[in-house]
Coordinates of C-alpha atoms and ligand atoms in Angstrom, one line a residue:
X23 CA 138.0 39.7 128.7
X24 CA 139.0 38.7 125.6
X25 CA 136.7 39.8 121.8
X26 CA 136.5 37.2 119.0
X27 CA 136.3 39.3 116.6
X28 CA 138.5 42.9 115.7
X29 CA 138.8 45.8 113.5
X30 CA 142.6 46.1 113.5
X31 CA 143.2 49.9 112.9
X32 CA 145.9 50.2 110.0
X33 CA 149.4 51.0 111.7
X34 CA 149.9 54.7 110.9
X35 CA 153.2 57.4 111.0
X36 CA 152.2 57.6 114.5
X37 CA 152.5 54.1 115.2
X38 CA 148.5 53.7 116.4
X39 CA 148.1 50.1 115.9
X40 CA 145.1 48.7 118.1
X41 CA 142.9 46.1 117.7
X42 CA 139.3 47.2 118.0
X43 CA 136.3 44.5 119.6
X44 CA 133.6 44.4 116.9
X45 CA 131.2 41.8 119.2
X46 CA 128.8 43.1 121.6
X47 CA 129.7 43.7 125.1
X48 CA 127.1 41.9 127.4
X49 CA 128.2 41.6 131.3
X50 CA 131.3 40.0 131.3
X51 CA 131.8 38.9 127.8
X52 CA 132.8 40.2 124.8
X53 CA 130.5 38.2 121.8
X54 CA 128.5 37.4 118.9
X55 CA 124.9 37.9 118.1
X56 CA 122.9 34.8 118.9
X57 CA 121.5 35.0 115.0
X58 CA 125.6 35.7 114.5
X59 CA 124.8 38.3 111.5
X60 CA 127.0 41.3 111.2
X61 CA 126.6 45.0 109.9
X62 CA 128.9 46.5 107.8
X63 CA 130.5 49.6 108.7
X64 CA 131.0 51.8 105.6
X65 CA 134.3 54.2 105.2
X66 CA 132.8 57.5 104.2
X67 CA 135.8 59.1 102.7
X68 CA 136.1 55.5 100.1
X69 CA 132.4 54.3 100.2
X70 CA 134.3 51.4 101.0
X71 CA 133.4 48.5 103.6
X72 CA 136.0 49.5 106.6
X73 CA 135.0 46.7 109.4
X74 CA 131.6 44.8 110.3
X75 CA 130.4 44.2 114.1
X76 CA 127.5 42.1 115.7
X77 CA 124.5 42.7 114.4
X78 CA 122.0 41.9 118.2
X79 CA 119.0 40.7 118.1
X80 CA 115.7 41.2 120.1
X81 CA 117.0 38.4 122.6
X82 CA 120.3 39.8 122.6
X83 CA 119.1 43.6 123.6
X84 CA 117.5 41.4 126.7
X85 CA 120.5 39.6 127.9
X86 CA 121.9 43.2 127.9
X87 CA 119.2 44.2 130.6
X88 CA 120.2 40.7 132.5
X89 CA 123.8 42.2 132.5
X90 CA 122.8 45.6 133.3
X91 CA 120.2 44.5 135.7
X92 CA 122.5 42.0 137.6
X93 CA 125.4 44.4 138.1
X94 CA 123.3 47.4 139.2
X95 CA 123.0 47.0 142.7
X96 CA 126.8 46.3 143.4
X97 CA 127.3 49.6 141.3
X98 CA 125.1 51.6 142.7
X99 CA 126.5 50.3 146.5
X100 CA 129.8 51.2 145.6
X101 CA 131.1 54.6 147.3
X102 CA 131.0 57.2 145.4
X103 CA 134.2 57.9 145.8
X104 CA 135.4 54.8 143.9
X105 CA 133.1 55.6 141.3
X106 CA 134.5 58.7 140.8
X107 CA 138.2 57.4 141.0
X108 CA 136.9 55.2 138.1
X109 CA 135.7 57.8 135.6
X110 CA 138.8 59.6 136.7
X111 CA 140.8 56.9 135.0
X112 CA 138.6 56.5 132.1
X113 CA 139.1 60.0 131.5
X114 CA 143.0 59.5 132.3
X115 CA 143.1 56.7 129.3
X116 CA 141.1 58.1 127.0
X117 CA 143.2 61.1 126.8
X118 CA 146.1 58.7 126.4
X119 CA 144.6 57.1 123.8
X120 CA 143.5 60.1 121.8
X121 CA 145.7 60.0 119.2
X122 CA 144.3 56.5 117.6
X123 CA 140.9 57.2 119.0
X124 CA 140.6 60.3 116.1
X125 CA 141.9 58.2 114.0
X126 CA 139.2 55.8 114.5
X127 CA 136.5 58.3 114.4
X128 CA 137.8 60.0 111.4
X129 CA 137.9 56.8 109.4
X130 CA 134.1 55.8 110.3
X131 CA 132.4 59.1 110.1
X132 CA 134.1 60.7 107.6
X133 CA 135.5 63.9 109.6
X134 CA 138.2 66.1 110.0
X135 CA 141.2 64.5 111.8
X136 CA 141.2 68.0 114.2
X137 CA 137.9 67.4 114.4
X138 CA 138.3 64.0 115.7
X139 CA 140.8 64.8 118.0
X140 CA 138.6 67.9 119.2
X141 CA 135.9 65.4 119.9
X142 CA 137.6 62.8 121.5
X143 CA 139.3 65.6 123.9
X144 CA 135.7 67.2 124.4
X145 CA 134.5 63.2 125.0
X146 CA 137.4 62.5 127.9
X147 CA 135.9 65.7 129.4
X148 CA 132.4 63.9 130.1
X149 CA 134.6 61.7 132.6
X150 CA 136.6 64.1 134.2
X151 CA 133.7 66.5 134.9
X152 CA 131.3 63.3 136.6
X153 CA 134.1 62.2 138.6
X154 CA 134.4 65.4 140.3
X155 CA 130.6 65.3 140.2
X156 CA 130.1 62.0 141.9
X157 CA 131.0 63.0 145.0
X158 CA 128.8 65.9 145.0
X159 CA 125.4 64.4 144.8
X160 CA 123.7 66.5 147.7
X161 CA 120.0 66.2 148.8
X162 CA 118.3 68.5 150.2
X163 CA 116.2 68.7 154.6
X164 CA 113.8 71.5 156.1
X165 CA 111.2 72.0 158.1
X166 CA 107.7 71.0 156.9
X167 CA 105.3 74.2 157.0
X168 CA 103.4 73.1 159.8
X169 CA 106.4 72.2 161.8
X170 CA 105.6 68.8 162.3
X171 CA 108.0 66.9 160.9
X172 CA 111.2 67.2 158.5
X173 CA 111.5 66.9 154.8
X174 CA 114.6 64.8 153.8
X175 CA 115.3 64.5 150.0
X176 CA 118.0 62.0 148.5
X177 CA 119.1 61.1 145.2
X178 CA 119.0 57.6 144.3
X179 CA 120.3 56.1 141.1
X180 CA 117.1 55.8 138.8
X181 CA 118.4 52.5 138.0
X182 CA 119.3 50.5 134.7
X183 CA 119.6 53.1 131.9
X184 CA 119.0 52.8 128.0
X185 CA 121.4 55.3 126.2
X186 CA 120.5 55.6 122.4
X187 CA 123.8 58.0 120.2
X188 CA 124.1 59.4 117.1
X189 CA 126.6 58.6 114.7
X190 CA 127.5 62.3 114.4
X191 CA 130.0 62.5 117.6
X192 CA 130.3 58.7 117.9
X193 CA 132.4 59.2 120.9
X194 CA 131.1 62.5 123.2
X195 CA 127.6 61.4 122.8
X196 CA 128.2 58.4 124.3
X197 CA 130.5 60.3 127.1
X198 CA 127.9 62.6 127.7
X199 CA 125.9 59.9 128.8
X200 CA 127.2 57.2 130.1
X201 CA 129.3 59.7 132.6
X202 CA 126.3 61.3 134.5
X203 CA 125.1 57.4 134.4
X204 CA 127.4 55.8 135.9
X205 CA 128.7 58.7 138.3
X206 CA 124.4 58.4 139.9
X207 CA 125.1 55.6 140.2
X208 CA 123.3 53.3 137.2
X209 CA 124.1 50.8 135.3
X210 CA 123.5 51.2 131.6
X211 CA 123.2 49.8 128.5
X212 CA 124.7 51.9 125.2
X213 CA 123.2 51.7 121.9
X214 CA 125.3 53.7 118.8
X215 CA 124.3 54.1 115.7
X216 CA 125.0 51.9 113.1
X217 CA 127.1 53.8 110.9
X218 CA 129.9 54.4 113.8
X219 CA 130.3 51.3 116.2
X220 CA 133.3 50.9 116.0
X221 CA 134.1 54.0 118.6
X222 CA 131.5 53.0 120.8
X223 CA 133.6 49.6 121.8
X224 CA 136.5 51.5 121.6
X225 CA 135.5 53.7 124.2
X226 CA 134.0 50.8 126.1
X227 CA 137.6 48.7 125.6
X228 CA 139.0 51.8 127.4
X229 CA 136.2 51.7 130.5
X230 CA 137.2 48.2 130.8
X231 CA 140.8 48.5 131.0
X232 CA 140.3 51.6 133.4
X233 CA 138.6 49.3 136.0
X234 CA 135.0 49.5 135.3
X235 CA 133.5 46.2 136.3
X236 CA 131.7 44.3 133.8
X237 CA 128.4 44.6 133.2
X238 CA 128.0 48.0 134.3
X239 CA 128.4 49.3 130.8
X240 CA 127.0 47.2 127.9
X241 CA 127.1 47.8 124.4
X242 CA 125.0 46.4 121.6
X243 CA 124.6 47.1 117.7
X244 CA 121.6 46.5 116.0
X245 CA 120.5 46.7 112.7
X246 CA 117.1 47.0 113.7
X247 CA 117.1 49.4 116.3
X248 CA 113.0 49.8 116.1
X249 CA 112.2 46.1 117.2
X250 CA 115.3 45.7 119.6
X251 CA 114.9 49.1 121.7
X252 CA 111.3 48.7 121.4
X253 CA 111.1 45.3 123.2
X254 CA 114.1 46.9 125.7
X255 CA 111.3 49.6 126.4
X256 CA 108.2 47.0 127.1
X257 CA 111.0 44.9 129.1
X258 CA 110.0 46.7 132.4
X259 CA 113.3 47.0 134.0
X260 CA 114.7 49.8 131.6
X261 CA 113.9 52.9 133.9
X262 CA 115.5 55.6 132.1
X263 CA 116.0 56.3 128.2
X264 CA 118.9 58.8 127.3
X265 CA 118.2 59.4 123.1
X266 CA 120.5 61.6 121.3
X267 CA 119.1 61.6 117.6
X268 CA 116.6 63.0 115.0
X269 CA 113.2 64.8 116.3
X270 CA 111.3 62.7 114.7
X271 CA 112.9 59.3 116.4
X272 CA 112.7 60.8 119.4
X273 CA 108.9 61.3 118.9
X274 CA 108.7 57.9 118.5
X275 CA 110.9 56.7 121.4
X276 CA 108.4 59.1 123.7
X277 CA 105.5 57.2 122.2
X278 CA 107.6 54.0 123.5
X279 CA 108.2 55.5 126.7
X280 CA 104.6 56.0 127.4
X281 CA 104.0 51.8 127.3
X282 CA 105.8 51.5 130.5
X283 CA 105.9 55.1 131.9
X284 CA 109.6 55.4 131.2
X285 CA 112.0 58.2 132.0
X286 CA 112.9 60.3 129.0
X287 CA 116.0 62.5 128.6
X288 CA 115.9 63.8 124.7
X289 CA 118.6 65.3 122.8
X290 CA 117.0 66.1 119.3
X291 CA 117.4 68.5 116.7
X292 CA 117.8 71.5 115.5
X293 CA 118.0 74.7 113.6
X294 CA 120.2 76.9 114.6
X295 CA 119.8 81.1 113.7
X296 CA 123.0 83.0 113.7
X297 CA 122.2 86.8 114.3
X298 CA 125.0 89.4 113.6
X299 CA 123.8 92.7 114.4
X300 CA 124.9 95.9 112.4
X301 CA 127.4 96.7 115.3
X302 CA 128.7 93.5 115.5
X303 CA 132.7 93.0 115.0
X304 CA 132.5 91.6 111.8
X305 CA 135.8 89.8 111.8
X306 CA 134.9 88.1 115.0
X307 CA 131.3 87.0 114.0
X308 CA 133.0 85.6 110.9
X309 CA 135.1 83.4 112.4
X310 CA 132.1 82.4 114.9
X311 CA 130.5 81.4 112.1
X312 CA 133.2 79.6 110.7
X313 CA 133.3 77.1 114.1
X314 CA 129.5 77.4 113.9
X315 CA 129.2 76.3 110.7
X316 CA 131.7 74.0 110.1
X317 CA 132.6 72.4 113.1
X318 CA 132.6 68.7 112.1
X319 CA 131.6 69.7 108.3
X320 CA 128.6 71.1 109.4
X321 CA 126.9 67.8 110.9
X322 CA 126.7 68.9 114.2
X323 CA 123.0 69.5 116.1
X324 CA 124.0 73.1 117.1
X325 CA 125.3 73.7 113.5
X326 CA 124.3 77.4 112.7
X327 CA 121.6 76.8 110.0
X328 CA 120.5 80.2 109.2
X329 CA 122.4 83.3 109.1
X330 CA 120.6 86.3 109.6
X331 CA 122.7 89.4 109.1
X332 CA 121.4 92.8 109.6
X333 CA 121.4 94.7 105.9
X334 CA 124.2 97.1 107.0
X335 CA 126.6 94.6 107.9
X336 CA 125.3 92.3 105.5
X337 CA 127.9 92.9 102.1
X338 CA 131.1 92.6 104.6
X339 CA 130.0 89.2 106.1
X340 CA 129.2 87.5 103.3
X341 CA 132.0 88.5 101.7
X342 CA 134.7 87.9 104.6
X343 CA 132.4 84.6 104.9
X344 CA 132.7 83.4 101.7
X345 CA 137.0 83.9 102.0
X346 CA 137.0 81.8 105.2
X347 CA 134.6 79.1 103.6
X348 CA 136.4 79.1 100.5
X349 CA 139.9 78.4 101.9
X350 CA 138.6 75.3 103.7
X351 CA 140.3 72.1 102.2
X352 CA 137.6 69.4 101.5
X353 CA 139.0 65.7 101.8
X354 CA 139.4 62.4 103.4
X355 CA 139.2 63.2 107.0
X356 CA 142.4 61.4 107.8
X357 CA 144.3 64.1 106.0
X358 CA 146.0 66.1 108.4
X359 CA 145.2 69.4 105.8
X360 CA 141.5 68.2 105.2
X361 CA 139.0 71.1 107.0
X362 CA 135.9 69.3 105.7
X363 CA 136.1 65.8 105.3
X364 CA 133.2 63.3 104.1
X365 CA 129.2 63.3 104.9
X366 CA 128.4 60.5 106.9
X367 CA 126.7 58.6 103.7
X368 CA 125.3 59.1 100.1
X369 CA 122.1 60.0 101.3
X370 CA 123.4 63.0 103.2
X371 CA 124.9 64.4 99.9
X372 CA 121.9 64.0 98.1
X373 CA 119.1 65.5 100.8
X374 CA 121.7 68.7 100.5
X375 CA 122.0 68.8 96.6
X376 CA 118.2 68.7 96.7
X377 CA 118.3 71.5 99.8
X378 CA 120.4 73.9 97.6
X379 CA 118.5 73.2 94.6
X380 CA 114.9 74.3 95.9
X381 CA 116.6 77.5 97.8
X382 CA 118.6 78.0 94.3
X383 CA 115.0 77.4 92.4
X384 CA 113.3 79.5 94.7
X385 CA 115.9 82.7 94.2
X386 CA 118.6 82.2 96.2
X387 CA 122.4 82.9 94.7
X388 CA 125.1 80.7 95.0
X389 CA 128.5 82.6 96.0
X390 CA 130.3 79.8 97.0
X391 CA 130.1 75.5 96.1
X392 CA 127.3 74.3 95.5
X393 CA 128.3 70.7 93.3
X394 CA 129.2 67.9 94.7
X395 CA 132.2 67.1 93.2
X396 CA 132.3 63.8 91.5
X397 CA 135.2 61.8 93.4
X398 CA 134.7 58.3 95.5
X399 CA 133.2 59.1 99.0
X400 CA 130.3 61.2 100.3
X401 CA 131.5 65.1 99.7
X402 CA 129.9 68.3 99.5
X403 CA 132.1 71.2 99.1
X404 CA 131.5 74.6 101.6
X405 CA 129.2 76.2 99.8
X406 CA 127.9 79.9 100.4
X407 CA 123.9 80.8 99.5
X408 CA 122.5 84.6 99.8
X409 CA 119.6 86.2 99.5
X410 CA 118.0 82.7 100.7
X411 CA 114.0 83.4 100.7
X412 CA 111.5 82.6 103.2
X413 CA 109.8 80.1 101.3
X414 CA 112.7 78.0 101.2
X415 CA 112.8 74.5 102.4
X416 CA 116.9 74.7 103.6
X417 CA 115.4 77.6 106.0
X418 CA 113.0 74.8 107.6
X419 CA 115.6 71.9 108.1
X420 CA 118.5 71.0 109.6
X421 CA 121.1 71.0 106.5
X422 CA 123.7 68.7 108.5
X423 CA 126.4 69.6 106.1
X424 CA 128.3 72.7 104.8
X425 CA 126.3 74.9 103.2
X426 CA 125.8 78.4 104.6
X427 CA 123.0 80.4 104.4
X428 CA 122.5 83.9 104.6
X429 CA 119.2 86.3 105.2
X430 CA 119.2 89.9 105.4
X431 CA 117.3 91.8 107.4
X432 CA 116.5 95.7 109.2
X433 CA 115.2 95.4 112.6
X434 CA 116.3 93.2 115.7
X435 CA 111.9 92.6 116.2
X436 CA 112.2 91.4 112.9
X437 CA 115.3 88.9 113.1
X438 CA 114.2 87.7 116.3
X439 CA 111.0 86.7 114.9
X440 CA 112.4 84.9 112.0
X441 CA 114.9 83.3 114.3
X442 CA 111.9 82.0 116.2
X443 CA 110.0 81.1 113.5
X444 CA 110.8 77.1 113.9
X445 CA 110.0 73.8 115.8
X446 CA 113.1 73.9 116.9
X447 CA 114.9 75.7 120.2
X448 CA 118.5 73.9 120.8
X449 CA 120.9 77.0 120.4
X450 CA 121.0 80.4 118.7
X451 CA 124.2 82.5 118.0
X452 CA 123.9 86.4 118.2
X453 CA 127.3 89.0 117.8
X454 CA 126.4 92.4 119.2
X455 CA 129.2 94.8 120.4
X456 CA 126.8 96.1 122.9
X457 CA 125.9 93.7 126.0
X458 CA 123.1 94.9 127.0
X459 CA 121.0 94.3 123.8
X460 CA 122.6 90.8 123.5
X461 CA 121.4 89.9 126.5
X462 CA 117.8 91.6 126.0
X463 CA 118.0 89.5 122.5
X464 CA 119.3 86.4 124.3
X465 CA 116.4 86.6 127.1
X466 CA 114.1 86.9 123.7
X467 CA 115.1 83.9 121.4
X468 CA 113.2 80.4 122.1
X469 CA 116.3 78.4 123.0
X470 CA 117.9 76.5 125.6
X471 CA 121.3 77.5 124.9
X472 CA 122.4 81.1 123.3
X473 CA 125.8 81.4 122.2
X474 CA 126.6 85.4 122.9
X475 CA 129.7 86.7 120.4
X476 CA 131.0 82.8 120.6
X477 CA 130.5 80.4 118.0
X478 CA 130.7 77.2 120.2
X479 CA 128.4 76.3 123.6
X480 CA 129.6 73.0 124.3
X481 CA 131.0 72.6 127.2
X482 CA 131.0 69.4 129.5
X483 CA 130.2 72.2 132.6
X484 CA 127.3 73.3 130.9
X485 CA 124.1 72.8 130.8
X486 CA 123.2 71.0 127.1
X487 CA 119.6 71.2 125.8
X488 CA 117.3 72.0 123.6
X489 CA 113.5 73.6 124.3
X490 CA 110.1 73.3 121.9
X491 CA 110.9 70.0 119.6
X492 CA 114.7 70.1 120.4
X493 CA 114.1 68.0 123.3
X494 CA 113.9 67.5 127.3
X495 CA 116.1 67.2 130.0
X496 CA 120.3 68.3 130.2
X497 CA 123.0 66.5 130.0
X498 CA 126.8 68.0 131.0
X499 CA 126.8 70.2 134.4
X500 CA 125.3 69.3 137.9
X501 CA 121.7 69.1 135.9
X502 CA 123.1 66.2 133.9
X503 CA 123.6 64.0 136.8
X504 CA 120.1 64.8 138.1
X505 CA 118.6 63.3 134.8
X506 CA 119.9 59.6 136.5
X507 CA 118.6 60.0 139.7
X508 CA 115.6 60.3 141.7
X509 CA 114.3 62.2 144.1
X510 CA 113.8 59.9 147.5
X511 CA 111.5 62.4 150.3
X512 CA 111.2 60.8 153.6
X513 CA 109.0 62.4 155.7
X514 CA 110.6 62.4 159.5
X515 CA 109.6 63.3 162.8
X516 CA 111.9 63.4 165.5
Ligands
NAD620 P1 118.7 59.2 114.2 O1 117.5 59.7 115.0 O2 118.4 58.6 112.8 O3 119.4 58.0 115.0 C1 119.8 58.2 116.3 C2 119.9 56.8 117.0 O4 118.6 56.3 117.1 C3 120.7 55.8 116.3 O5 121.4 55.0 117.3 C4 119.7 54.9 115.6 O6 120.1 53.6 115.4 C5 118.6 55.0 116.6 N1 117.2 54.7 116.0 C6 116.8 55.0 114.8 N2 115.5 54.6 114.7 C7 115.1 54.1 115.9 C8 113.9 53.5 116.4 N3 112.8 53.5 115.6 N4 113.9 53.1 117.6 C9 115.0 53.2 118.4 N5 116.2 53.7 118.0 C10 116.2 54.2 116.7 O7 119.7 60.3 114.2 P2 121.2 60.3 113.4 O8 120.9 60.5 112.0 O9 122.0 59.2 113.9 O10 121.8 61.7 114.0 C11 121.5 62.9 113.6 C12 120.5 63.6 114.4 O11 120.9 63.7 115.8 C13 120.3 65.1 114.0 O12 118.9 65.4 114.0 C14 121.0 65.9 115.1 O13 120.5 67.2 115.3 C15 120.7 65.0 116.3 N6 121.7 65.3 117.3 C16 121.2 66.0 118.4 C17 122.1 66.3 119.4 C18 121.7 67.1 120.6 O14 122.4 67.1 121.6 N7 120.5 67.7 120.7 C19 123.5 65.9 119.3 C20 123.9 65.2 118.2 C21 122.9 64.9 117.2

């Protein structure tokens, strides 16, 4: 299958050369939009154009649920063991390929280069972890109550699957979903986001050349996501919506849902609390922190948000956490020194600066950063806040960058309630030397995932989600395979 258009990535020291398609994927062709616009993709670290790709319209999102549509029941008819010796190989290539694939990533978000290469590693592990799963797809029999017959349940692939990704991890969102898809057995249609395309056909190039057939995944970029996924929705034959974004798109996308009775898995936000108790290890919940906080420059959902640090403990975090922050290197991601490489876009930099000017305004102190420094690109330096107060807006919303802020306070009632104190339930961090009160804290904190003395949860074994207005369903683990399936019950008597 051969693209018409390409984003040729720039020959590097480590000889990654590669063209990139920049057309849409739609059954078995790589091509154009039918109104043949294209979208600019926009080089964080320069501010500088870096590629553009097809730009689909409303009639193009509905040739992608022909493609989807026509190749779903051949997929979901072929053994499972195939399918699983197929994600086995996608996982096989893109491991290969994870040198350039960083690159690529780095270059249109912005990030780290070890960042990029951690994601693309963490991405490859979606497709390892569903091939084994593939083949494990039990159902369940007993005995009605009354005896009279038997209960038989399957799981049947839920059928042609919408999957809607973030530009944050351009590559393991998409993983995350498109894995669990096609190891139940759908066929599916991915949808990035606009700023970071160009890994989404990258990964797809990969799938192709590792033997998926075409038209089991499709990919389309839109500039107007709102009218394309919303005549997708009404379409009727989309039977399951995988979103990975912003609360308040997902809100919408459930009020889309509703039209046509939909299934909804929802990925949202979040606003992570980070709870270091007075006999925490101090040196150990700093550098939690540090992966917590500035794991992909702080624009990660499960970034920690709000630091709560119990008043005895209090001076020697912040001051051990203000060394770590301040020795990161902020720079073009593609540096291989850089720690904290570029926000995603200018208005990223500027919903901070006004973040950190209201907590600043409001009382906080600054002990670290705090100015975006005036270069080409989208930076903000790490930056360090303390004595944030309650009234603070940076305490309400996801920052999605690398500033750091930090709360005191006396008892765990008291820090438990302030870590609950939010719409928000995707993950909460607590560092405790004693077990049994972490687990008593953990049991305590509205959220669907607590990291316990660790500063990182995901995992593609695990289960990922959020509670309250962080979202619904799980994706990685066994659960995330369920959230493509559904549950068949014959009644049988024999
Ligand atoms: P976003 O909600 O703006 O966009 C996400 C996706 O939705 C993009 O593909 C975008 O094109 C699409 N979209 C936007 N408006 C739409 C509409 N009206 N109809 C249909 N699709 C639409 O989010 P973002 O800025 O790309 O990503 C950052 C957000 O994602 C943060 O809130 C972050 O917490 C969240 N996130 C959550 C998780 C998780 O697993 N819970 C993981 C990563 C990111």
């Amino acid at each position: 299958m051969k693209a018409i258009n390409h984003y040729q990535l720039p020959d590097s020291a480590a000889g990654l050369a590669r063209a990139i398609p920049t057309d849409l994927l739609i059954g078995d062709r790589w091509r154009e939009g039918t109104e043949r616009q294209r979208i600019d993709v926009i080089n964080p670290s320069t501010g500088e154009p870096l590629a553009s790709v097809a730009d689909a319209t409303v009639k193009d999102g509905l040739q992608s649920i022909d493609a989807a549509a026509q190749a779903a029941a051949g997929w979901a008819a072929t053994a499972p063991r195939k399918r699983a010796e197929l994600l086995r190989a996608c996982f096989e290539r893109m491991v290969a390929n994870s040198d350039w694939l960083a690159q690529l990533i780095s270059l249109e978000n912005g990030k780290a280069l070890a960042d990029a290469k951690g994601e693309v590693l963490y991405a490859a592990e979606f497709f390892r972890w569903y091939a084994e799963e593939a083949v494990r797809l039990e159902g369940e029999i007993s005995v009605s109550p009354s005896g009279a017959n038997r209960i038989v349940v399957m799981y049947q692939p839920i059928g042609v699957s919408l999957l809607i990704t973030p530009w944050n991890f351009p590559a393991a969102m998409a993983t995350r979903k498109i894995a669990p898809a096609l190891a139940a057995g759908c066929t599916c249609i991915l949808k990035p986001a606009e700023e970071t395309p160009l890994t989404a056909y990258a990964v797809a190039q990969i799938m192709l050349e590792a033997g998926i057939p075409p038209g089991v995944v499709n990919v389309i970029t839109t500039s107007e996501p709102a009218a394309v996924v919303k005549a997708m929705m009404h379409d009727g034959r989309i039977r399951k919506l995988s979103f990975t974004g912003s609360t308040e798109v997902g809100r919408l996308l459930l009020h889309e849902a509703a039209d046509t009775v939909v299934n909804c898995s929802m990925e949202l936000g979040g606003n992570a609390p980070f709870l270091v108790l007075d006999d925490a290890n101090i040196a150990d919940a700093v550098a939690g922190a540090m992966i917590a906080k500035m794991r992909n420059g702080g624009e990660a959902c499960t970034a920690a948000n709000r630091f709560y640090v119990q008043r005895g403990v209090y001076e020697e975090f912040t001051k051990q956490l203000v060394a770590k922050m301040g020795a990161v290197k902020l720079g073009e991601g593609s540096s291989p020194d850089t720690g904290c490489g570029a926000l995603i876009n200018r208005a990223a930099v500027t919903k901070i600066e006004q973040l950190v000017a209201d907590a600043v305004g409001k009382g906080a102190r600054v002990l670290l950063g705090g100015t975006a420094p005036s270069r080409r690109g989208f930076f903000y330096p790490p930056t360090v806040l303390a004595d944030v107060p309650a009234g603070a807006e940076i305490l309400k919303q996801e920052i999605f960058g690398p500033v750091a802020t930090l709360v005191p306070f006396d008892s765990v009632d008291e820090a438990i309630a302030l870590a609950n104190d939010t719409e928000y339930g995707l993950v909460a961090y607590v560092y405790t030397s004693d077990l049994k009160t972490g687990l008593r804290v953990s049991e305590r904190l509205d959220s669907g995932m607590i990291a316990l003395n660790r500063g990182l949860v995901s995992d593609a074994a695990a289960p990922f989600g959020g509670v309250k207005q962080s979202g619904l369903g799980r994706e990685g683990s066994h659960h995330g395979i369920r959230e493509f399936t559904e549950a068949k019950y014959i009644a049988v008597e024999w």
